Structure formats: structure tokens, C-alpha cells
Coordinates of C-alpha atoms in Angstrom, one line a residue:
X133 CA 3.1 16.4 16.0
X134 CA 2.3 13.0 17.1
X135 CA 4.9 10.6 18.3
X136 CA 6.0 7.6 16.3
X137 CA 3.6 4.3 16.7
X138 CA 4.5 1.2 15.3
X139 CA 3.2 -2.6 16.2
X140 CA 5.1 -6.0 15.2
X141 CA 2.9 -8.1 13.0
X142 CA 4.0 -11.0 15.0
X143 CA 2.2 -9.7 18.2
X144 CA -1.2 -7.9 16.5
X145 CA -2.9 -9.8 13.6
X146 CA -4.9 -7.6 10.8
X147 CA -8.3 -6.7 11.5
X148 CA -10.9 -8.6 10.0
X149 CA -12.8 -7.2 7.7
X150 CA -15.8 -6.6 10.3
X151 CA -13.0 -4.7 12.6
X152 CA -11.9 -2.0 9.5
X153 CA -15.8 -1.6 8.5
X154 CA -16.5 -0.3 11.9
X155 CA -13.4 2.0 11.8
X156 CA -14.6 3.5 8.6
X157 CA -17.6 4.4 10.2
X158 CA -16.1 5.5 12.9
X159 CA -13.9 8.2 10.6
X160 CA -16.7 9.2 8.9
X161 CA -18.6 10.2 11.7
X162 CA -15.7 11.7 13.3
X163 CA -15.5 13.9 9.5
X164 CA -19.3 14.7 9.9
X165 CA -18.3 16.3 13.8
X166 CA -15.3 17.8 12.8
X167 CA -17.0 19.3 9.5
X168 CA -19.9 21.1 11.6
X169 CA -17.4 22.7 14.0
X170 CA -15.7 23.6 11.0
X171 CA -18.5 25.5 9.8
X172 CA -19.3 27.1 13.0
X173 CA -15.8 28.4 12.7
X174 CA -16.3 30.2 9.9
X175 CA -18.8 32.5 11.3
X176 CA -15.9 34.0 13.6
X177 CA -13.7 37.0 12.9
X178 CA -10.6 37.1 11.4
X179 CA -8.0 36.9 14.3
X180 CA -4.3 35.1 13.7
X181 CA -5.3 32.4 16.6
X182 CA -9.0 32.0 14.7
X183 CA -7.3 31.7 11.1
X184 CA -5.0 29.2 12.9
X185 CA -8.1 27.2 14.4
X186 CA -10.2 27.1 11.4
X187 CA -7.2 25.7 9.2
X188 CA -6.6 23.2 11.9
X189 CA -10.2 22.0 11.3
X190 CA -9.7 22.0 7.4
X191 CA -6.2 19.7 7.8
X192 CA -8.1 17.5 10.4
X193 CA -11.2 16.5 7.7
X194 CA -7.9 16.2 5.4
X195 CA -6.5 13.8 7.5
X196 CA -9.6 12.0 7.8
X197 CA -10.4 11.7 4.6
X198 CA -7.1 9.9 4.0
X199 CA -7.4 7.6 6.8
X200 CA -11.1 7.1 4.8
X201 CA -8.9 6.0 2.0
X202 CA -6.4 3.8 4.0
X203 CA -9.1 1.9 5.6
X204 CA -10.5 1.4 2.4
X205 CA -7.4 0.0 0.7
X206 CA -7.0 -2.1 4.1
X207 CA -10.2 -3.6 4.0
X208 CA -10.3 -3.9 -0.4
X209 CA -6.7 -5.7 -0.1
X210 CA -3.1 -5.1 1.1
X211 CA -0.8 -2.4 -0.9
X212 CA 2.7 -3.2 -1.1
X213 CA 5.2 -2.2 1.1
X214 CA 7.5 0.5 1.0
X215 CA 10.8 -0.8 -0.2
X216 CA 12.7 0.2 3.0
X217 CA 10.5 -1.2 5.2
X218 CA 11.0 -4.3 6.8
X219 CA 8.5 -7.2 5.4
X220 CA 7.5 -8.4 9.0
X221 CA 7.0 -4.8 10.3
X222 CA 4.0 -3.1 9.8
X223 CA 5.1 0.9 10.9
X224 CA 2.3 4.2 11.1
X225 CA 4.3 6.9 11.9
X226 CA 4.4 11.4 10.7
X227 CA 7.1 11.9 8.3
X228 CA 10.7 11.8 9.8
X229 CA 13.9 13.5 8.4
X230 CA 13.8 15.3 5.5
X231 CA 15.2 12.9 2.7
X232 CA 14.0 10.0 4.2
X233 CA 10.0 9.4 2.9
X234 CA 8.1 7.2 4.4
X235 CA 4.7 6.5 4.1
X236 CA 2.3 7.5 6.4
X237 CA -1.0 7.8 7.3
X238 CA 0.0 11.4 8.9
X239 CA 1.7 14.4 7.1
X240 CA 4.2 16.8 7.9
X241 CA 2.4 20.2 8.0
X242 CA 3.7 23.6 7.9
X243 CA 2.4 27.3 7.8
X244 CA 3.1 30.4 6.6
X245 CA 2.1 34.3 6.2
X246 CA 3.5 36.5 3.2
X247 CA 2.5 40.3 4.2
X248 CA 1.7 42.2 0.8
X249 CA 2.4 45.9 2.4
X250 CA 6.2 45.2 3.1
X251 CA 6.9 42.3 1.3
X252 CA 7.8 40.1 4.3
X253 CA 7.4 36.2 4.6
X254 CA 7.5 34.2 7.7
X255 CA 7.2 30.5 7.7
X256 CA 6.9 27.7 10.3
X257 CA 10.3 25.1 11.0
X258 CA 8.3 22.0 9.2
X259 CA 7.9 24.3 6.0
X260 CA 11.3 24.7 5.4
X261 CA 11.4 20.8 6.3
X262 CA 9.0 20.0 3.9
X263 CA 10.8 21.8 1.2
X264 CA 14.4 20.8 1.9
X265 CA 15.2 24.4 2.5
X266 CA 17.8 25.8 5.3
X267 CA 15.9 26.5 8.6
X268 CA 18.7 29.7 9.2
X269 CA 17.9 30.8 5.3
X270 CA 15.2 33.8 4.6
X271 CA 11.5 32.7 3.8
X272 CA 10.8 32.7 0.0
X273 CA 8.3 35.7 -1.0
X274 CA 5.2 34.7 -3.0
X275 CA 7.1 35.8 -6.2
X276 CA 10.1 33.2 -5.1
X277 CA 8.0 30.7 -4.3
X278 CA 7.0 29.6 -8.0
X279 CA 10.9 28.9 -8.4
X280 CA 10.5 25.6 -6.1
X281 CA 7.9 24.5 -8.3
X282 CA 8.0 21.7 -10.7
X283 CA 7.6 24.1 -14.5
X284 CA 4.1 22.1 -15.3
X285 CA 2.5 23.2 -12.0
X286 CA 3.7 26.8 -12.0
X287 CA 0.6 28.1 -14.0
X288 CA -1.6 26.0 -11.3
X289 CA 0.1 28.0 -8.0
X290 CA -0.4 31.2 -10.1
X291 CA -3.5 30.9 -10.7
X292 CA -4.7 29.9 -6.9
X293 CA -2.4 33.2 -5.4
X294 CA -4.1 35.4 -7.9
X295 CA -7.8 34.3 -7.2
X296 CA -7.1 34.3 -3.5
X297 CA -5.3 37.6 -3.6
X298 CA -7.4 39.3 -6.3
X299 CA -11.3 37.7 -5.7
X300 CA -11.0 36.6 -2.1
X301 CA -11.1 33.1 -2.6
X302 CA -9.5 30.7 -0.5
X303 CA -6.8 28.6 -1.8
X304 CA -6.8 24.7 -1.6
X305 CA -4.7 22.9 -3.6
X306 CA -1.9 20.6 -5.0
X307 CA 1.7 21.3 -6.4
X308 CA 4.5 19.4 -6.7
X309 CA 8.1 21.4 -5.7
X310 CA 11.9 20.2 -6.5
X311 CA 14.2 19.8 -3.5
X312 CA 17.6 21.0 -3.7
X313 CA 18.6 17.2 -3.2
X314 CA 16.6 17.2 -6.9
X315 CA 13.7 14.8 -4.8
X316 CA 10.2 15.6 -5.6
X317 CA 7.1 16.1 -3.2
X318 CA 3.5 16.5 -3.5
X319 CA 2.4 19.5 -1.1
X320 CA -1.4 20.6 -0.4
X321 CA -2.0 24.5 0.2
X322 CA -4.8 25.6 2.1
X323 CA -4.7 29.3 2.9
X324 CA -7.0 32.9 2.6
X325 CA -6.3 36.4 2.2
X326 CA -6.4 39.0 5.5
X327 CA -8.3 41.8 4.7
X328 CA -7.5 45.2 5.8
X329 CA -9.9 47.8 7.1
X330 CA -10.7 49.1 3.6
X331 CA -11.4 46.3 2.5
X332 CA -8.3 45.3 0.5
X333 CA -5.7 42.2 0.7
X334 CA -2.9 42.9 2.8
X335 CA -1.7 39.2 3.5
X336 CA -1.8 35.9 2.7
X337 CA -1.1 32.8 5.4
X338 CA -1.2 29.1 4.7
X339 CA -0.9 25.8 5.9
X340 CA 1.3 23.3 3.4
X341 CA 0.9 19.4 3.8
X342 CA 3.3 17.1 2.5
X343 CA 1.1 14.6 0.7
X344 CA 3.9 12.9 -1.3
X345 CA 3.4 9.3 0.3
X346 CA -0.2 9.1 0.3
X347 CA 0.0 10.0 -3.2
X348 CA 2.4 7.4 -4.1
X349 CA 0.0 4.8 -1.9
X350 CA -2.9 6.0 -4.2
X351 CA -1.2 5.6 -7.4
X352 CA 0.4 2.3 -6.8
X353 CA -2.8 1.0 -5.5
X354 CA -4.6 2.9 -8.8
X355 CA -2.0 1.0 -11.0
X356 CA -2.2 -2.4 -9.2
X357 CA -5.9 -2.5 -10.2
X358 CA -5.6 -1.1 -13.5
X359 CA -2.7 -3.9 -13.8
X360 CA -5.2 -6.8 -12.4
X361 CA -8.3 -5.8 -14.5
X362 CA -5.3 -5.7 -18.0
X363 CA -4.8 -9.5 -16.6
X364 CA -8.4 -10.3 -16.0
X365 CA -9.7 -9.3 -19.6
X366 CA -6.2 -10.8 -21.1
X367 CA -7.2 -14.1 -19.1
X368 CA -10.9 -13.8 -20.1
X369 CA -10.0 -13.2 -24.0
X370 CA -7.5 -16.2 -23.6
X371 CA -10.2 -18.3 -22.0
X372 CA -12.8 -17.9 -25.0
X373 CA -10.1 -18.0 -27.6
X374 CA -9.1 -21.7 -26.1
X375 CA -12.7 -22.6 -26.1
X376 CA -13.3 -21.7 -29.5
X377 CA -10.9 -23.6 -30.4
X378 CA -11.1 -26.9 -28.2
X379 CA -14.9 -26.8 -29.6
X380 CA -13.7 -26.6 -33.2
X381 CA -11.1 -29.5 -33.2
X382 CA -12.8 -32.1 -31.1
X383 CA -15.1 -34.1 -32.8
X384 CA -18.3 -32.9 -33.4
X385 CA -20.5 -35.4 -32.8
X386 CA -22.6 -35.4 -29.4
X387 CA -24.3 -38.9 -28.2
X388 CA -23.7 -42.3 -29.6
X389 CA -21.8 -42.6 -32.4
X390 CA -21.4 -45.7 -34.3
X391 CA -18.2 -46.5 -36.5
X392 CA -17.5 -48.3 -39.2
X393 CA -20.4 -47.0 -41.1
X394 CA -20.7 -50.0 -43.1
X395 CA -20.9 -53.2 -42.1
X396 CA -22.3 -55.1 -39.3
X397 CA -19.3 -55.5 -36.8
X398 CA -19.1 -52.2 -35.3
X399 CA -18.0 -50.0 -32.2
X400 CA -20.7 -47.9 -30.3
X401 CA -18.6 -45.0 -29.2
X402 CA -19.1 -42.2 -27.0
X403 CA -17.1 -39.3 -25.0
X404 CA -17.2 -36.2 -23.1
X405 CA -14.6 -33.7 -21.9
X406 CA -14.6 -32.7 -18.2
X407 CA -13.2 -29.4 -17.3
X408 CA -10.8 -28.9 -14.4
X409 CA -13.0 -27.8 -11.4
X410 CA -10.0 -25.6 -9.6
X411 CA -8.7 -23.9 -12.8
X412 CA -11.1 -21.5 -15.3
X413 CA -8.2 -22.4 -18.3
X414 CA -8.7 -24.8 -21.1
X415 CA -6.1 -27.5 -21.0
X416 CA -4.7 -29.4 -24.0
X417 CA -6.9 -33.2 -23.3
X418 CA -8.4 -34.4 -26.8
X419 CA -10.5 -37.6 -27.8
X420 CA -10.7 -38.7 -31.6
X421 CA -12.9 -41.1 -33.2
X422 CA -12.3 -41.6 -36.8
X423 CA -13.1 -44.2 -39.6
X424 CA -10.1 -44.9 -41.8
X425 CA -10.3 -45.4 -45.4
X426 CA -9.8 -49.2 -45.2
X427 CA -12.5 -49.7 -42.9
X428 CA -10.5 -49.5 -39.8
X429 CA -11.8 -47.3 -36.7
X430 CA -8.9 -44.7 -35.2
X431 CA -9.7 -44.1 -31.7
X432 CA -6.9 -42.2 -29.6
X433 CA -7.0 -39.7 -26.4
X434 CA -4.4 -37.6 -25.2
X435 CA -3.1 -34.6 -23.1
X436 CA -0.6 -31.9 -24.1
X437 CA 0.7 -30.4 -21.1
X438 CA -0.8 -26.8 -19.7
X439 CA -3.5 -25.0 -20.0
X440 CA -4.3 -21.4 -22.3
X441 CA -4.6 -20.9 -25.4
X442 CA -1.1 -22.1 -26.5
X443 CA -1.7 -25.4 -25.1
X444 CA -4.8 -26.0 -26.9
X445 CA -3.5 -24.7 -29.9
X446 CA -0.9 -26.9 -29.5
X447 CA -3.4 -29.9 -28.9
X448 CA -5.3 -29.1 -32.2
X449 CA -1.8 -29.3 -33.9
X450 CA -0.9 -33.3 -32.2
X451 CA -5.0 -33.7 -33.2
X452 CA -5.2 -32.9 -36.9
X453 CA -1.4 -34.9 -37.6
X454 CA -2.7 -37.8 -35.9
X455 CA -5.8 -38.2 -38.0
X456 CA -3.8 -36.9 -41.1
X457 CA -1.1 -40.0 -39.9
X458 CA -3.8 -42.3 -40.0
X459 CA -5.5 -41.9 -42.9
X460 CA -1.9 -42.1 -44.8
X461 CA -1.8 -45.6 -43.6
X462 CA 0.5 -44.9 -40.1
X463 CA 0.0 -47.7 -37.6
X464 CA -0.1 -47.0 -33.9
X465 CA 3.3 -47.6 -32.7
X466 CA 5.1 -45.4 -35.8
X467 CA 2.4 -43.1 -35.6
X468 CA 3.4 -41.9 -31.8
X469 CA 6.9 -42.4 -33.1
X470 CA 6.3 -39.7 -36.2
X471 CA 4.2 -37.4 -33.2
X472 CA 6.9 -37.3 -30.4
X473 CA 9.3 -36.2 -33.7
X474 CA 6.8 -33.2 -34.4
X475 CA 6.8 -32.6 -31.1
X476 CA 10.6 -32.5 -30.9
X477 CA 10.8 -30.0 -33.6
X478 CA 8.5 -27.6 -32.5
X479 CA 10.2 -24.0 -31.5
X480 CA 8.1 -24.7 -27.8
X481 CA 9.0 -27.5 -26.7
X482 CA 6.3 -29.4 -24.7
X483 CA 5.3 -33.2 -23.0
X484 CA 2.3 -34.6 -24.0
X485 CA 1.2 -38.4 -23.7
X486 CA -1.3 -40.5 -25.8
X487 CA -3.0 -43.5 -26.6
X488 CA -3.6 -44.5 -30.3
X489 CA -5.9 -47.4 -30.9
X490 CA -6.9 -49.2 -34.7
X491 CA -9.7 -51.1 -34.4
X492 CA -10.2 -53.9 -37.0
X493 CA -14.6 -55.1 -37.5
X494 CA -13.7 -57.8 -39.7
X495 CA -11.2 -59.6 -37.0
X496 CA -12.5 -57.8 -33.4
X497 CA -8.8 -57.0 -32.7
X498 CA -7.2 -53.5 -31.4
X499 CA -3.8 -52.9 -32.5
X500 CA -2.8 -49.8 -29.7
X501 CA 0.4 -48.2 -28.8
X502 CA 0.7 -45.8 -25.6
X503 CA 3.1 -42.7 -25.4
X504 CA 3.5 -42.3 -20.9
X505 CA -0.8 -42.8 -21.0
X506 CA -2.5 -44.8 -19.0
X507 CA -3.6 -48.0 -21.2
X508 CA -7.1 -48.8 -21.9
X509 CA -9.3 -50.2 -19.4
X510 CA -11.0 -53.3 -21.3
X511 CA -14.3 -55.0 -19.2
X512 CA -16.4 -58.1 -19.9
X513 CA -18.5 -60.1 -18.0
X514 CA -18.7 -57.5 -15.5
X515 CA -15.1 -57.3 -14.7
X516 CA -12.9 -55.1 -15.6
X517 CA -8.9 -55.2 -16.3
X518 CA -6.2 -53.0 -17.3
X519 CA -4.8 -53.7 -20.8
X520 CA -0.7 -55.0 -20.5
X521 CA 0.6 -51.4 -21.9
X522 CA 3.6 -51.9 -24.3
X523 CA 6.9 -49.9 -24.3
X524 CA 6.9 -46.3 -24.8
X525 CA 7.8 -42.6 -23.2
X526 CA 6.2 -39.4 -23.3
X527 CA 6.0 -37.6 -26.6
X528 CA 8.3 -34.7 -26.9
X529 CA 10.4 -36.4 -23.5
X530 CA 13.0 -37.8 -26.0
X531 CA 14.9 -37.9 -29.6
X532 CA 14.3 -40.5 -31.8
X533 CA 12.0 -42.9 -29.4
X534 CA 10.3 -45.8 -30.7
X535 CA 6.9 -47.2 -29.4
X536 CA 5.7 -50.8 -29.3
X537 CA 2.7 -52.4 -31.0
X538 CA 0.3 -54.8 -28.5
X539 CA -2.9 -56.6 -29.9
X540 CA -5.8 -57.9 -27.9
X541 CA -8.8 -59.9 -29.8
X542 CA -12.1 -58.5 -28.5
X543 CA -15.4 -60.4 -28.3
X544 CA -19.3 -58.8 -28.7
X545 CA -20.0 -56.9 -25.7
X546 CA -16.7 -56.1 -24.5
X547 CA -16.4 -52.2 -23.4
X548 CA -12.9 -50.4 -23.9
X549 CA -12.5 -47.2 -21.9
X550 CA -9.6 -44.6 -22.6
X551 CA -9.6 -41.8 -20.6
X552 CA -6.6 -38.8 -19.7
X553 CA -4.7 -38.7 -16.3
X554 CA -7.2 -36.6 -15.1
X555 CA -10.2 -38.0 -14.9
X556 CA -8.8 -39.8 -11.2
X557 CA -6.1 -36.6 -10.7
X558 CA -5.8 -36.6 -6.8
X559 CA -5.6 -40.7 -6.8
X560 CA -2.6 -42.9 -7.8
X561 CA -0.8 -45.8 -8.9
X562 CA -3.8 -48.7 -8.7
X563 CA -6.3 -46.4 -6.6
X564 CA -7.1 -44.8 -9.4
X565 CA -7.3 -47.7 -11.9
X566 CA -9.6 -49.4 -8.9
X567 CA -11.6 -46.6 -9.0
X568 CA -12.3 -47.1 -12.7
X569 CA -13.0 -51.0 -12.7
X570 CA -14.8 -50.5 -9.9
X571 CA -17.6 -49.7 -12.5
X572 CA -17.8 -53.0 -14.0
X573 CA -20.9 -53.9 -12.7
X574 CA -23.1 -50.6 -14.3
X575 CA -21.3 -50.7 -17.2
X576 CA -22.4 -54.4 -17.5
X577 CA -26.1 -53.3 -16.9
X578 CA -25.8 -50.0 -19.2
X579 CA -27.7 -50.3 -22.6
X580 CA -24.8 -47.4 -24.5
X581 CA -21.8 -46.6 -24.6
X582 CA -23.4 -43.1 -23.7
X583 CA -24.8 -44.8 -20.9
X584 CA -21.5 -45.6 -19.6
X585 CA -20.3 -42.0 -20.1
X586 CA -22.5 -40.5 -18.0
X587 CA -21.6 -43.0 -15.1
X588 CA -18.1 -41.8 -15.5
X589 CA -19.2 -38.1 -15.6
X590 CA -21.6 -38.8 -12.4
X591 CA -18.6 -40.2 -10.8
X592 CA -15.8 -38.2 -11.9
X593 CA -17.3 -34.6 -12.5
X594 CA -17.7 -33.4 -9.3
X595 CA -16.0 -30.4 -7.8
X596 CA -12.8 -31.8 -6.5
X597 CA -11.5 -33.0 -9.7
X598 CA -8.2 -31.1 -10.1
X599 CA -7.1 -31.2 -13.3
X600 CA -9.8 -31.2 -17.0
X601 CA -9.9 -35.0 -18.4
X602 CA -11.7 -36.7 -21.7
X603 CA -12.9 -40.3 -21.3
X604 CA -13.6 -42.6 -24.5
X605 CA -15.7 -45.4 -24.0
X606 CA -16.3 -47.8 -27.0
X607 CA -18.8 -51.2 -27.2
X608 CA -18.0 -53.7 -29.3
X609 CA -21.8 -54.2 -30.7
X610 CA -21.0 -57.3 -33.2

């Protein structure tokens, strides 16, 4: 057998992917060579040493076919390591001591001949390693043999003696056998029938490979993928459900959208949401637009935190009480107040922040209330300034919170953007809010408040942005 190899991590790195595609070539062509000798053997008589040769060529393809497979899982991802190796030692080595497994890219092989004519049975060292048997102890008979075999696979090694016995046909198969130590192992069986001179059987001789580690490698690998692809379609289903519903709360209208209805002081009002460019999940960000029943206009943006399809159910629950609190009458600062109370009393409990605007056309004046969100952004004349943000803490961060009340008078023309954390995630503190009023000057020379949205997407929307965002932007017309 082979001696022991093993290499420290810390002194090779792992092949590239180039390195392990030229080594499955390699083993392939190696396979090919080995295969036509193979085939050349089998032309030759029937000789102990020939029989011996010929099943060293079968084992060899063996072998290389699973060093095919290891350099496949090598170069398709890592596998997880045996639990008593080391996690900075990366060891190829044959199979040591016998209840000691370890995986290997080699197996421990052993050989054996049962003679039909006086019942006899002689077996190789390694055999009776392989199957935990005593080395001083007689060799099992082919009628003994089934008795090491797990009950299911019984019928399996029957049937491979008889047809090798009965029709001639070689045997090559898998088993699984019971250890007196009550461990199981997977063992490949490769073998043939010697003829006599009539004609007829008179013994049987194979080689036995313990294949219980590559097996294991095969079926962890096998139920790692089936594992990822469960997560990838759970993930996928999640995704659309979260979509479907973002699209079904926030508000339908694309464009301009001009609010009150009546009248001739109004708001030209516009929005767009931007999805995160790092993360494929829909987060819980909202913008609202909504004309009140005494004329008033409700504008609000917020963020629920997460992302999935908990989150955004979550969002269309703050969403729908918001505009249901407002149309009761609720002004901003009690409105936040009645939220973060919702929020405290849900059974997941969750941060979200907010800003909740009125807007009044027969006065110009916004009555808003903020909830940890960043205030409004208010330009005119081709400045811009940040609006003096009045007390109050995240929703759902505290019981029983209460949330000032500011008021700022606007004038025709003014522009009010409200926008989530976001839209300048990656900046902070006044680099971020610089970023923003830094746009004075186009919004001054934009003819919409759609206009002035696609600035902000043009300058926000690109693939760096960390985290999804909505931005608000609202034009006093009148």
C-alpha cells in the first residue's frame, strides 16, 4: 500500500481552478491507458498471478475514477471536513487502523479465493482488516459470508455469487457488512469464477475495496447540493412573494402625480423605489402619497428593518395603519406615537423609522413629525437645507414614546425631498446630507418633480448602493 502523504495548508495553497482542470485530464487519460491494458489482459489465460494482474487493472480504473470524482468536488467547491480532522490540516492518506475511518482518496483492498471442491477459503490480512474480523480466526466460506452482511443487501451478494458461479459472469459490486464493533462499511467486490478442465466452476477469488469514506464524501456532497438548491428555490419563492407584495401596497401611481385634486394650490409629487444593488431581497422601505378627506395631502416614507418576505409584510402592515390613522383624523406626531405602539405589540418585534408629513394648500404649511428618519430636505432658490427635525426615537425602540410636532410655511416653488437611509447608505453624518443638497442647482432648473426623481435615481442608483431606498420629492406648484 502506499505510505501516508499529508501537506500543511499553511505551506501549499489550493490549486486554482486551471491547476485541478489539468489534473482531471490528466486522470482521465491515465483511465483511457490503464483501460486498454486492461483489455489486452483479458485475452490471457487464466493463471493465479494473471487473475491477480487483471483485477489490479480493474481496482486501478476504480481508483481513478474516484480521484475523477475528488477533483471534481475540488474544483466544483470544498466538502466539509471530517470531524476528526484538524481544520488547518488538509491529510490524503489509505485507510489506517481498523475502527478509525478516515477519508481517503485511496482504499484498503483485500482478496480472497473460496475453492468450491473442498469447501476451503483463504483471504488476504487487509480482508479480515476491512471486516473487523480476527487475522488468527478461519476465513468465512461463501455460505458464512452473507452473515456479515447488512439483512437489506443479503439478496444483492446472493444474487452476484450465483450468476458468477452458475453463468460465468463476473462479479462487481457493492454491499454494506456489520462489524463486530456494530460499525458499518461499504465494500466493492470484484471477482470471477476458475474454471476447471470440464468446463465447470471450481472456485471463486476476489478482490474487496473498502469504499465506506468515499461513499460518505459522495453523499454529504449529494446532500449539500440538494440542501443549497431547497435554499435557492425557498429564496427565489420568498423573493417573488415580497415583490408581489411591495408592488401591491406601494402606491400605484407611476410619473407625476398631483394632490389635492381640487383646488389650485397643489403639490406635484413624484417617487421611485431603488433596490439594494448587493442584496437580491426585498427590504421593508415604503413611500405614501395620499389626499385626506379634509383636503390635506399625507406624504410619509419609511423603513422597517430587514429584508424577505416578513419584512415587507410587515411594511405593508406600518403602510395600510398609517393611511387608515390619517384619514381618521391622526396628526403626525400622535400618529408615529399610535405606530411605534403597534409596533410594540406585535409578537416580532422589529425597528422601523419614518417621516409623516400633512400638507395644508390653503396655508402652504407642513406639519411633519420624524420617528429616528432623516428629516426632509426643503430647497428654494437653488439652495438646499435640512429641515430642524423635532424630538422622537425609532418606532418599536421604546414603550410609550411620544413624538414632536414642527411646522415650516412653504412658498411656490419650494421642493421638499424625503428619502430612506439608504438612498446615501455607505456615506454619513453631513456627507450624505451634502450629497443631497448638492443637487440644488438641477433641481432648480428641473420642470417636475419627476424630473427631479430621475436626478436622484441617476445619482443614487448605481451599483454600489448598499442597502434598497425610496425617495419622495414634492413641488409646491401654487
Amino acid at each position: 500500500m502506499p505510505s501516508p502523504v499529508s501537506a500543511d495548508r499553511s505551506a501549499a495553497q489550493p490549486p486554482g481552478r486551471g491547476s485541478v482542470e489539468a489534473l482531471i485530464t490528466q486522470a482521465r487519460r491515465l483511465r483511457g491507458d490503464v483501460d486498454a491494458v486492461r483489455r489486452d489482459a483479458q485475452n490471457e489465460g487464466s493463471d493465479p498471478e494473471e487473475r491477480w494482474q487483471r483485477a489490479l487493472y480493474d481496482l486501478a480504473l476504480h481508483q481513478l475514477e474516484d480521484l475523477d470524482a475528488h477533483l471534481a468536488q475540488l474544483r466544483d467547491g470544498p466538502e466539509p471536513a471530517p470531524a476528526d480532522e484538524p481544520a488547518e490540516t488538509l491529510v490524503v492518506r489509505p485507510a489506517v487502523a481498523v475502527g478509525a475511518p478516515r477519508a481517503s482518496l485511496l482504499s484498503r483492498v483485500g482478496s480472497a479465493e473460496w475453492n468450491l471442491l473442498t469447501d476451503e477459503a483463504s483471504w488476504s490480512g487487509e480482508l479480515y482488516q476491512i471486516l473487523g474480523l480476527d487475522p488468527d480466526g478461519p476465513a468465512l466460506t461463501l455460505d458464512e459470508l452473507p452473515s456479515l452482511v447488512v439483512e437489506e443487501d443479503r439478496p444483492k451478494l446472493t444474487r452476484m455469487v450465483t450468476d458468477c458461479l452458475v453463468d460465468a459472469k463476473p462479479i462487481d459490486g457493492e454491499f454494506r457488512v456489520v462489524r463486530p464493533d456494530a460499525s458499518v462499511r461499504t465494500v466493492h467486490m470484484m471477482g470471477e469464477p476458475v474454471l476447471g478442465g470440464d468446463g465447470s466452476t471450481t472456485s471463486m477469488w476476489a478482490v474487496l475495496r473498502d469504499v465506506s469514506e468515499l461513499r460518505r464524501s459522495q453523499r454529504t456532497v449529494r446532500e449539500t447540493r440538494d440542501s443549497l438548491q431547497h435554499h435557492q428555490r425557498q429564496a427565489q419563492t420568498e423573493q417573488r412573494l415580497a415583490v408581489e407584495l411591495q408592488e401591491a401596497v406601494l402606491p400605484p401611481w407611476r410619473g407625476s402625480l398631483r394632490l389635492p385634486h381640487q383646488g389650485p394650490q397643489t403639490l406635484d409629487l413624484a417617487a421611485h423605489y431603488l433596490p439594494a444593488a448587493t442584496s437580491a431581497l426585498i427590504g421593508g422601505d415604503w413611500y405614501d402619497a395620499l389626499e385626506l378627506s379634509d383636503g390635506a395631502t399625507l406624504l410619509s416614507v419609511g423603513d422597517l428593518t430587514g429584508h424577505g418576505v416578513a419584512v415587507t409584510s410587515g411594511m405593508a402592515m406600518l403602510l395600510g395603519a398609517v393611511r387608515g390613522m390619517a384619514m381618521a383624523g391622526a396628526q403626525p406626531g400622535p400618529l408615529l406615537a399610535m405606530l411605534n405602539q403597534l409596533l410594540d405589540a406585535t409578537v416580532q418585534p422589529a425597528l422601523g423609522s419614518a417621516v409623516c408629513c400633512q400638507y395644508r394648500p390653503e396655508t402652504r404649511t407642513l406639519v411633519w413629525a420624524q420617528a429616528g428618519h432623516p428629516a426632509p430636505l426643503l430647497y428654494r432658490d437653488g439652495t438646499g437645507r435640512m429641515l430642524n427635525a423635532p424630538d422622537g426615537v425609532l418606532l418599536g425602540a421604546t414603550t410609550g414614546a411620544t413624538y414632536g410636532q414642527a411646522e415650516v410655511a412653504l412658498e411656490p416653488g419650494d421642493l421638499l425631498l424625503l428619502h430612506t437611509d439608504g438612498l446615501v447608505s455607505g456615506h454619513g453624518g453631513t456627507s450624505a446630507v451634502d450629497r443631497l443638497l448638492d443637487l440644488a442647482p438641477r433641481f432648480g432648473a428641473a420642470r417636475s418633480a419627476q424630473d427631479c426623481v430621475r436626478t436622484v435615481v441617476e445619482e443614487f442608483g448605481g451599483a454600489e448602493r448598499e442597502d434598497d431606498a425610496c425617495v419622495l420629492v414634492a413641488k409646491v406648484t401654487s
